[in-house]
Tab-separated table of C-alpha atoms in Angstrom:
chain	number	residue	atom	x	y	z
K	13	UNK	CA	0.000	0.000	0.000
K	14	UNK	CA	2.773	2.782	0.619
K	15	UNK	CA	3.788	2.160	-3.242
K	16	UNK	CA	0.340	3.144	-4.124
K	17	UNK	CA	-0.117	6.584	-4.980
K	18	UNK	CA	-2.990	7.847	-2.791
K	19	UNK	CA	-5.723	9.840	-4.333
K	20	UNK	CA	-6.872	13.344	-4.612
K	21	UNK	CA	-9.418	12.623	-1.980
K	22	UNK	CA	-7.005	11.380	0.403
K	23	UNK	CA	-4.380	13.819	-0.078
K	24	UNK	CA	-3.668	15.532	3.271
K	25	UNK	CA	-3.366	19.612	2.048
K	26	UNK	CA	-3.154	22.534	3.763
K	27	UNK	CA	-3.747	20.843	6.768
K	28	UNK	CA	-7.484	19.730	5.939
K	29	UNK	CA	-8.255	16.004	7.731
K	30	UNK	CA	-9.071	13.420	5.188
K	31	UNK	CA	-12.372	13.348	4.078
K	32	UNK	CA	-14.194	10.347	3.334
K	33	UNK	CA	-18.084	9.110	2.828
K	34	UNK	CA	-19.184	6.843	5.444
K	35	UNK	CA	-19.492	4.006	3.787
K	36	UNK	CA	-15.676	3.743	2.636
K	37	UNK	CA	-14.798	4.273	6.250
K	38	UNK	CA	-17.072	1.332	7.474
K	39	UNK	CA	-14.568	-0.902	5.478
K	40	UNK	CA	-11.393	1.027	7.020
K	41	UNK	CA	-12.859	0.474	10.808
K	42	UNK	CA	-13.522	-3.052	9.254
K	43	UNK	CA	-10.161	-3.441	8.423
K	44	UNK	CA	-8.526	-2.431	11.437
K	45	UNK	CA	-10.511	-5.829	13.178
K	46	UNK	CA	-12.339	-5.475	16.309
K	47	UNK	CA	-9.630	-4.099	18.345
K	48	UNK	CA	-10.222	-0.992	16.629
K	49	UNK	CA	-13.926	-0.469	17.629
K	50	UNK	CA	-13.448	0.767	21.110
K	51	UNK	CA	-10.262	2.362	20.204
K	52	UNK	CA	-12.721	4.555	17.584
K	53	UNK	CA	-15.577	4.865	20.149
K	54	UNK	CA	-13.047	6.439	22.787
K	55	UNK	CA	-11.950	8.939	19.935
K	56	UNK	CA	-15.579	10.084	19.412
K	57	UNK	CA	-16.212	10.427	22.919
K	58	UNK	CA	-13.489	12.775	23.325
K	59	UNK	CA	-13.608	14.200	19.808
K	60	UNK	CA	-17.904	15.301	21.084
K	61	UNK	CA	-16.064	16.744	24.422
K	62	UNK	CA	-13.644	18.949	23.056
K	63	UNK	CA	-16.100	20.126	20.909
K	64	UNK	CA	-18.431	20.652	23.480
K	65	UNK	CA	-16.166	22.181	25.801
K	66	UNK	CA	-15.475	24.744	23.302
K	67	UNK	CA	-18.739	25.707	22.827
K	68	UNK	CA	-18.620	26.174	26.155
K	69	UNK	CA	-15.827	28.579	26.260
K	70	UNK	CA	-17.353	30.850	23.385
K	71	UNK	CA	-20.417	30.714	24.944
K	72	UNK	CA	-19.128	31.975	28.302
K	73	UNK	CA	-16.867	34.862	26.436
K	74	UNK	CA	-19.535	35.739	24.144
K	75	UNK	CA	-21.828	36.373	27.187
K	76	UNK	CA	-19.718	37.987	29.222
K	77	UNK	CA	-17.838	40.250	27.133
K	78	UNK	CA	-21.198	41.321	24.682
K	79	UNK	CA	-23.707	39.911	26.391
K	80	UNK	CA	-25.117	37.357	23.989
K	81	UNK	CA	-27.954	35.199	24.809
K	82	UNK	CA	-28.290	32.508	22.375
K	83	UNK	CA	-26.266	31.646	19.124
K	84	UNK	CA	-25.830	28.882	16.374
K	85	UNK	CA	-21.943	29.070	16.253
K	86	UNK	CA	-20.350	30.381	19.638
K	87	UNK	CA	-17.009	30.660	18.529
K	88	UNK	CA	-18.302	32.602	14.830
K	89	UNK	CA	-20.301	35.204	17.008
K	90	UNK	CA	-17.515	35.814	19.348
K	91	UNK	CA	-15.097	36.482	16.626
K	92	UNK	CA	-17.280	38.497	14.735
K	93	UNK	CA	-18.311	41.035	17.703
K	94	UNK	CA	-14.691	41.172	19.016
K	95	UNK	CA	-13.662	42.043	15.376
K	96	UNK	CA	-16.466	44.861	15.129
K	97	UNK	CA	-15.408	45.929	18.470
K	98	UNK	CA	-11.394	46.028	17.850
K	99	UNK	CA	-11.611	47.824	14.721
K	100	UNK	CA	-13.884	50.674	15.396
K	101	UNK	CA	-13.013	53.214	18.120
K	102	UNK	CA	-15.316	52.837	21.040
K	103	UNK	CA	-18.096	55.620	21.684
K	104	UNK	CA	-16.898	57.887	24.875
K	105	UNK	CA	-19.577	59.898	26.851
K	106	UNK	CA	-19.737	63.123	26.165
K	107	UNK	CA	-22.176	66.242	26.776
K	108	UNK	CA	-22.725	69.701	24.725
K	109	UNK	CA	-25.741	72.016	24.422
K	110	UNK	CA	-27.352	73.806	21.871
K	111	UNK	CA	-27.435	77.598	21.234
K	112	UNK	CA	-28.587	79.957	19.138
K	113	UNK	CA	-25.212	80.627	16.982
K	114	UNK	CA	-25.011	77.519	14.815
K	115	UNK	CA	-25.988	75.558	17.260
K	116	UNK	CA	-22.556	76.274	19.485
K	117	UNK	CA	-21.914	76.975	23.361
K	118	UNK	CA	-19.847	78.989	25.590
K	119	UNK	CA	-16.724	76.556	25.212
K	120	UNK	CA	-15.842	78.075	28.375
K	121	UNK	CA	-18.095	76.456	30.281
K	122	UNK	CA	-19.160	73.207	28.874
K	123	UNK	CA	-18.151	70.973	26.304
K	124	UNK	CA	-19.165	71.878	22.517
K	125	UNK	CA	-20.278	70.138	20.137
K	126	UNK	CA	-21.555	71.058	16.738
K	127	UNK	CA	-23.169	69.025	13.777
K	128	UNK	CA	-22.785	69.081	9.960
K	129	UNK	CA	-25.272	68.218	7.442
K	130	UNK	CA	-25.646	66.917	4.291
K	131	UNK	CA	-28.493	66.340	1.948
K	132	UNK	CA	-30.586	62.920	2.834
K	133	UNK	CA	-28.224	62.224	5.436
K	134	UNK	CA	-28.393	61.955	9.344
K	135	UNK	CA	-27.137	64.708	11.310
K	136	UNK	CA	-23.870	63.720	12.974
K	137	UNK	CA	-22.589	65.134	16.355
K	138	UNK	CA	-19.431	65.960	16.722
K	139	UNK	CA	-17.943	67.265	20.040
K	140	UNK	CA	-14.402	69.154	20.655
K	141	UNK	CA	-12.960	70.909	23.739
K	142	UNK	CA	-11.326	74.223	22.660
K	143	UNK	CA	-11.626	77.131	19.481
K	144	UNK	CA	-8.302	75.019	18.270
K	145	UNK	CA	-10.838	72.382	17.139
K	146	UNK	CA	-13.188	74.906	15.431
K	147	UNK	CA	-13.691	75.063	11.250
K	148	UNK	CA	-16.369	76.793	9.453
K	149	UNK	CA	-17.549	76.096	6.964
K	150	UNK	CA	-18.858	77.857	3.620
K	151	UNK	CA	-22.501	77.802	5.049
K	152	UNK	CA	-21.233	78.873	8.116
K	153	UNK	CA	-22.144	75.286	9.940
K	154	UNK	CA	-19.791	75.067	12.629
K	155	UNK	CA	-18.055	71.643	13.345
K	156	UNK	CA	-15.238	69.438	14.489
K	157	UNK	CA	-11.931	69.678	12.897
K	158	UNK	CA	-10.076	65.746	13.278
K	159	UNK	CA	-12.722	64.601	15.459
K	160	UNK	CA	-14.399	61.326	15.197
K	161	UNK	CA	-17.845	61.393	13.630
K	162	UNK	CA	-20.694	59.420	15.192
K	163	UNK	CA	-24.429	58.339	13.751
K	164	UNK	CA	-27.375	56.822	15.333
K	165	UNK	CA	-28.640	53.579	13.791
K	166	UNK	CA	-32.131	53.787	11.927
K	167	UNK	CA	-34.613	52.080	14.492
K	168	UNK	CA	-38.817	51.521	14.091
K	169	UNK	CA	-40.589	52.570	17.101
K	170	UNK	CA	-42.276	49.219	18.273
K	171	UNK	CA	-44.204	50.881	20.745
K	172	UNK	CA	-44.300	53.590	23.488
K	173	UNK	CA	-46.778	54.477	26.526
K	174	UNK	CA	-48.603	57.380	25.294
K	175	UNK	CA	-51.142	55.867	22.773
K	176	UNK	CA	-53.585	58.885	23.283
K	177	UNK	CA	-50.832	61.578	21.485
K	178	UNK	CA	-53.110	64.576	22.983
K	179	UNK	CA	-50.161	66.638	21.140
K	180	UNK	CA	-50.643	65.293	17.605
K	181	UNK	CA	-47.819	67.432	15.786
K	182	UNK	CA	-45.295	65.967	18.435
K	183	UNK	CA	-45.762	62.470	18.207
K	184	UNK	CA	-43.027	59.710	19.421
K	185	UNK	CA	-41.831	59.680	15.805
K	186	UNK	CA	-40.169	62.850	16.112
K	187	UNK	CA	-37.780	61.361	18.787
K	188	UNK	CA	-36.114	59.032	16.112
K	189	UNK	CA	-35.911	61.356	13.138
K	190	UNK	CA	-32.691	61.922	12.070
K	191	UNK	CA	-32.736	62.736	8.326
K	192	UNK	CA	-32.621	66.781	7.537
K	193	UNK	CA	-31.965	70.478	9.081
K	194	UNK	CA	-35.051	70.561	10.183
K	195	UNK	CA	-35.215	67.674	12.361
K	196	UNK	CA	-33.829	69.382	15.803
K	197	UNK	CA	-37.111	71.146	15.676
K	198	UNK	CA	-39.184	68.742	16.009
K	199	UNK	CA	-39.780	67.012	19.184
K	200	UNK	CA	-42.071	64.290	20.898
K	201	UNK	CA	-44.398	65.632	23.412
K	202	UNK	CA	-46.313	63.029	25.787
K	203	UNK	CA	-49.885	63.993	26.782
K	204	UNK	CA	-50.589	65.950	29.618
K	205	UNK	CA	-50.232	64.026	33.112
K	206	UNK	CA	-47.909	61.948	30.876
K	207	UNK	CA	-44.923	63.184	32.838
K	208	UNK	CA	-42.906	59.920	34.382
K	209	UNK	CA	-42.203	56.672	33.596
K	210	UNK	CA	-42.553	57.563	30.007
K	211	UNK	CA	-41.356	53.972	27.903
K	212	UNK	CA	-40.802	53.358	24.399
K	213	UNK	CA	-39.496	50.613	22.477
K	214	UNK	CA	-37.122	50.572	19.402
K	215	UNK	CA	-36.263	47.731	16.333
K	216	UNK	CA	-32.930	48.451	15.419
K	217	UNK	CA	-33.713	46.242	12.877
K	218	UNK	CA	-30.498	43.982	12.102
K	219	UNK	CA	-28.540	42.708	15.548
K	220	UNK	CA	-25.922	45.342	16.809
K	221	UNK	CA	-23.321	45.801	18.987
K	222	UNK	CA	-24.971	48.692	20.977
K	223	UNK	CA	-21.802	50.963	22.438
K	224	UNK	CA	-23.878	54.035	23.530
K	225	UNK	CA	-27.041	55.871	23.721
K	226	UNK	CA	-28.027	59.498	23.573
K	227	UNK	CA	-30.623	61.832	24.362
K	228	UNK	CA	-31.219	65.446	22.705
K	229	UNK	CA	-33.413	68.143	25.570
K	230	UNK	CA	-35.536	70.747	23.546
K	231	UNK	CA	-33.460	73.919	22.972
K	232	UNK	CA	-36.672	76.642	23.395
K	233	UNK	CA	-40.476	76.724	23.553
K	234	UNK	CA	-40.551	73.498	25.729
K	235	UNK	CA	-41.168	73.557	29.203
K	236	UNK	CA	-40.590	69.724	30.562
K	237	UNK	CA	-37.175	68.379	29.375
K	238	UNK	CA	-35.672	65.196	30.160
K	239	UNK	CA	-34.470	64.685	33.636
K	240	UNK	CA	-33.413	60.979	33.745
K	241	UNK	CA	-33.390	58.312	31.048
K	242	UNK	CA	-32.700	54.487	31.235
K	243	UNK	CA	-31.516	52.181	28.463
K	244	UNK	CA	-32.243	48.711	28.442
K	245	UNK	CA	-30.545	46.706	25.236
K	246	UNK	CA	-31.829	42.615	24.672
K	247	UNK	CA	-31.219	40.339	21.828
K	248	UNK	CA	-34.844	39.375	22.169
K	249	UNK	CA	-38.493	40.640	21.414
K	250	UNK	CA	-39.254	41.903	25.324
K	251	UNK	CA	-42.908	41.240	24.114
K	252	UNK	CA	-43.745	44.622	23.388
K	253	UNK	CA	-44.148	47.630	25.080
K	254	UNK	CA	-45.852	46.071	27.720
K	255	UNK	CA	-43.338	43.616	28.495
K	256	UNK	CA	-40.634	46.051	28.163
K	257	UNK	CA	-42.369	47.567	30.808
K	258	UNK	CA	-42.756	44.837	33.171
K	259	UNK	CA	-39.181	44.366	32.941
K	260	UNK	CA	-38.227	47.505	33.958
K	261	UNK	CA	-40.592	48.050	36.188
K	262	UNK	CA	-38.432	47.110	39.262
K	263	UNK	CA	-36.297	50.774	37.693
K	264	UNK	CA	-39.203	52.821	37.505
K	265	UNK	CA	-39.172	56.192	39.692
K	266	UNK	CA	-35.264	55.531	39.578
K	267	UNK	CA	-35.610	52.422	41.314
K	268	UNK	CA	-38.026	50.775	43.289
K	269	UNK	CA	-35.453	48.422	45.440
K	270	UNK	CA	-32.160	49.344	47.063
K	271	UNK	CA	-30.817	47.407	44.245
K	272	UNK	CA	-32.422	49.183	41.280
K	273	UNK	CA	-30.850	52.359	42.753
K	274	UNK	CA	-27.576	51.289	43.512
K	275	UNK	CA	-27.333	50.100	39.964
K	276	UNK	CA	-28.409	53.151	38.261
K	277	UNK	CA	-26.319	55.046	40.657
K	278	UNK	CA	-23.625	52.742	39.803
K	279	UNK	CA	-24.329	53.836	35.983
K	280	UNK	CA	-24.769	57.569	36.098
K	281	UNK	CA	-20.942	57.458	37.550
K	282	UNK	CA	-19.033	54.948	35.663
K	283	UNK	CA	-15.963	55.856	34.281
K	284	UNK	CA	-15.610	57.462	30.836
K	285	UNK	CA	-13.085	55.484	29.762
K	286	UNK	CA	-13.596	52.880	27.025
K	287	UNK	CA	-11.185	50.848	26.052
K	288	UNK	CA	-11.220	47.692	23.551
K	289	UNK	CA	-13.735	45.152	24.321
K	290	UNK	CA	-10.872	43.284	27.008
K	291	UNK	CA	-10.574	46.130	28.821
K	292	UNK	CA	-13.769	48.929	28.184
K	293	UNK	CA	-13.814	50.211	32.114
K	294	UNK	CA	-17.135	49.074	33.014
K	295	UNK	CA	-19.156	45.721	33.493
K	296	UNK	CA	-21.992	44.690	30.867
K	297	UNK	CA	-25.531	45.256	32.664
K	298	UNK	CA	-27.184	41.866	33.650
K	299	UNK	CA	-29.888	40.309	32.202
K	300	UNK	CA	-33.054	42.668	32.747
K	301	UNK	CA	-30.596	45.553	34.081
K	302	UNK	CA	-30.175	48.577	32.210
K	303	UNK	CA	-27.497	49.264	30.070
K	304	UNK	CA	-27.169	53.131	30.479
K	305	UNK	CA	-28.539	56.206	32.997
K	306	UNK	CA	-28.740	59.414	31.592
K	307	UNK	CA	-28.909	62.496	34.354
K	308	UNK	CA	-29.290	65.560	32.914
K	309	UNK	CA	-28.950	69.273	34.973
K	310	UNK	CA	-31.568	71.202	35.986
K	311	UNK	CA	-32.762	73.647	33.835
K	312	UNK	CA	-32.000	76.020	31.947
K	313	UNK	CA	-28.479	73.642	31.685
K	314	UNK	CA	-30.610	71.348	30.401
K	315	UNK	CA	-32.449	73.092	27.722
K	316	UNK	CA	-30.675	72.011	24.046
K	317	UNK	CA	-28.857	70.091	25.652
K	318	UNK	CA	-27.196	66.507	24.039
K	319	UNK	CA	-25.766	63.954	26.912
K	320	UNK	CA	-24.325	60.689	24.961
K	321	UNK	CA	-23.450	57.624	27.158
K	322	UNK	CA	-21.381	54.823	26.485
K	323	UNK	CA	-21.870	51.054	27.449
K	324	UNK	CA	-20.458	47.793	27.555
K	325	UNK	CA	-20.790	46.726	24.588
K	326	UNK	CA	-23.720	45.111	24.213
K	327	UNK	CA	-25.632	42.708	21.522
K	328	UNK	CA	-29.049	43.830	21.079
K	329	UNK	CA	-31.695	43.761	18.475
K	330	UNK	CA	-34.660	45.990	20.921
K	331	UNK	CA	-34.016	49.006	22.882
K	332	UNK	CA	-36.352	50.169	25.567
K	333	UNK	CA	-35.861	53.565	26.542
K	334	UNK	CA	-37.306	54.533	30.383
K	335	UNK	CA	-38.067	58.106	30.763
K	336	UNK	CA	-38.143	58.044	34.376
K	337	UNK	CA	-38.765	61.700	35.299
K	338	UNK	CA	-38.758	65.393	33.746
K	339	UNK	CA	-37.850	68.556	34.959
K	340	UNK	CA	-41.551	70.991	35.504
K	341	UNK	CA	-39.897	74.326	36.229
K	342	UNK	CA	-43.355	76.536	35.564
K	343	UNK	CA	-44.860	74.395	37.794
K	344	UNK	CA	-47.533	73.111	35.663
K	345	UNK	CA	-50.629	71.697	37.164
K	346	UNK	CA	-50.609	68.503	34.008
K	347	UNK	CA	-47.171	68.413	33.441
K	348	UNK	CA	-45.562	66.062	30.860
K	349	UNK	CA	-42.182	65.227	28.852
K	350	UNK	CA	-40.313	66.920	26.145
K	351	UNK	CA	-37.717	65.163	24.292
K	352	UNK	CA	-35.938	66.105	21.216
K	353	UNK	CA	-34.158	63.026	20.280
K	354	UNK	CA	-33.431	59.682	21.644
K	355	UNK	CA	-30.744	57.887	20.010
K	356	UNK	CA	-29.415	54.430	20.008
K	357	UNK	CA	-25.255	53.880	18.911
K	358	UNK	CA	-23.461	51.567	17.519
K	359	UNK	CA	-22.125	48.430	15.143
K	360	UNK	CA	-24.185	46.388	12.797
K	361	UNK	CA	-23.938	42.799	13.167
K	362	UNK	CA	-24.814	40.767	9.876
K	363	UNK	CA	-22.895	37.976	10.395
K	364	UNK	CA	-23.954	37.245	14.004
K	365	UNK	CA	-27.973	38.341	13.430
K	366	UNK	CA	-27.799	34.919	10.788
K	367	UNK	CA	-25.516	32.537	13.407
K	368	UNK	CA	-28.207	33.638	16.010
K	369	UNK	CA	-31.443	33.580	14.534
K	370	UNK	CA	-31.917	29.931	14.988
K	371	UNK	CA	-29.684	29.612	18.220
K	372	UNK	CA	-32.286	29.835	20.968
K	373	UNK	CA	-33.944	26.804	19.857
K	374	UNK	CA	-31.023	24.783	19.439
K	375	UNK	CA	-29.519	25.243	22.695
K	376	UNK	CA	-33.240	24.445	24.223
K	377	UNK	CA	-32.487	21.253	22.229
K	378	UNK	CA	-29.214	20.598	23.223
K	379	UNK	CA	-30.363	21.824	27.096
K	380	UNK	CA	-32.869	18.595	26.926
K	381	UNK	CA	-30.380	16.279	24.962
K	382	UNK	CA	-27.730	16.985	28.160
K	383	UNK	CA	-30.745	16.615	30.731
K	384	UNK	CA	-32.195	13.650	29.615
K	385	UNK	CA	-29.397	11.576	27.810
K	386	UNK	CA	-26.855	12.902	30.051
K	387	UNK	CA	-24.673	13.864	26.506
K	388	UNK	CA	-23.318	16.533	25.286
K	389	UNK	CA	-24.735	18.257	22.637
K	390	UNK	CA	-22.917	19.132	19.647
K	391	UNK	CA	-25.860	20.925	17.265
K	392	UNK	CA	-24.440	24.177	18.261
K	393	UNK	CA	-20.809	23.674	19.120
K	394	UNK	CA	-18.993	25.047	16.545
């Protein structure tokens, strides 16, 4: 046999194992007499381990690190989301206010931040520190000179807690518009008595890797900005508005346990600094905890003003935004909330949304394969 040339499909290249159909390697086992048989079923058993073991490990650094839920190919989503992550610089937190001369602040007082637009395209922020960083240009926009650019991702409104809309030309829809100069202008007003615990739930469509979230205060003519906003990111359908709700109802009023406040406590002071996905300064929120608290001053700090928050970052396919409270300086008997823009950042995932659509029912059936057969299950280890 060693004289004998061996075929293509035998060929060892490039280190690929040798690839048979199952019938041909009946005879080979055959061959090999019955000695061979346990040596073969001892090979499998460990061959299904390893396997399973590292679907294990993917699984458990896939969570941890992006918060992943459920997946057809741990070690393909991991790669894919630390890739995203590594080669795009993280989204820091930053603040800036409106004002208005081109939409531009005392840059002695505050951080700036300017935007530029384009036709058809969303308006991007762009903050800087200093008049060093300042260009104009030929329309006399104001913006960032070597600064990095970021937009919000195109979401659907799925639902929100104000179905009467007493203020008809300020519905929720205003809150995710992002297309034209117009669209700072136009703001979502809840109905009167409307003024806390205000939710409403986003599609971002494809699976992301959610690295920050923003809101946008009414500059003028609006009387009951944005206090404080939660952000709760899931891979899953929450089942609506209303389950959105029931899941963050434990967080409503800024937290209805001593737990729920420490944690958004915990969130409205975590450090700034983001670093690659190893090392990005804070922990990933836990399953039903939110992702990010936005506090904003007291008016009139707050009024135009544009407070973006990183996170963790986070897989996600819904966003729930909590409007837990508004400012009501005038005092108004039926008070309710005034939001320019809520905004939702981060990295498409096209790879991962396909290696995850199917994976929460095949770890349910690998789940029962371990717990009644007592083996591991290999459907989803790769």
């Amino acid at each position: 046999m060693s004289e004998i040339e061996p075929s293509g499909a035998l060929q060892h290249r490039s280190g690929t194992f040798v690839t048979l159909p199952s019938e041909l390697w009946v005879h080979v086992i055959a061959q090999g007499g019955p000695a061979l048989l346990p040596l073969c079923s001892a090979l499998q058993k460990h061959l299904r381990c390893a396997i399973h073991q590292s679907s294990e490990l993917y699984r458990a650094l896939s969570r941890a690190c992006f918060t992943v839920t459920h997946a057809l190919a741990w070690r393909d989503v991991f790669i894919e989301c630390s890739s995203k992550w590594d080669s795009q610089k993280p989204l820091r937190s930053w603040a800036g206010q409106f004002s208005p001369s081109y939409w531009t602040s005392d840059v002695n007082h505050r951080i700036s931040y300017a935007q530029f637009w384009s036709p058809g395209s969303k308006y991007v922020f762009q903050p800087f520190t200093g008049p060093e960083a300042v260009e104009v240009g030929p329309t006399g926009v104001v913006f960032a000179r070597g600064m990095p650019s970021y937009s919000p991702l195109s979401v659907t409104i799925k639902g929100h807690t104000d179905p009467t809309g007493e203020f008809w030309d300020y519905p929720a829809t205003h809150a995710t518009e992002h297309e034209g100069p117009e669209t700072l202008r136009r703001s979502w007003c809840t109905s009167r008595m409307h003024h806390s615990n205000v939710g409403l739930l986003v599609d971002l469509g494809t699976l992301a890797l959610v690295t920050g979230v923003g809101v946008v205060n009414p500059a003028d003519g609006f009387d009951c900005p944005v206090k404080l906003c939660l952000a709760f990111a899931s891979m899953d359908d929450p089942g609506g508005i209303a389950g959105a709700m029931r899941r963050a109802a434990r967080y409503m009023d800024g937290g209805r346990d001593a737990r729920a406040r420490a944690t958004v406590t915990r969130l409205e002071a975590s450090s700034d600094q983001m670093g690659k996905w190893d090392a990005w300064g804070r922990s990933p929120a836990e399953a039903g905890d939110p992702c990010v608290a936005i506090n904003f001053p007291e008016p009139p700090a707050c009024d135009g003003m544009h407070i973006v928050r990183a996170c963790a970052p986070t897989a996600a396919r819904w966003l729930h935004f909590l409007i837990v409270s508004a400012y009501n300086p005038n005092r108004h008997e039926e008070p309710n909330v005034d939001v320019c823009k809520l905004q939702v950042f981060g990295i498409p995932l096209a790879q991962t949304e396909e290696r995850t659509r199917w994976g929460a029912l095949v770890d349910e059936v690998q789940h029962e394969r371990e717990t009644v057969w007592g083996q591991p299950g290999t459907s989803a280890a790769k």
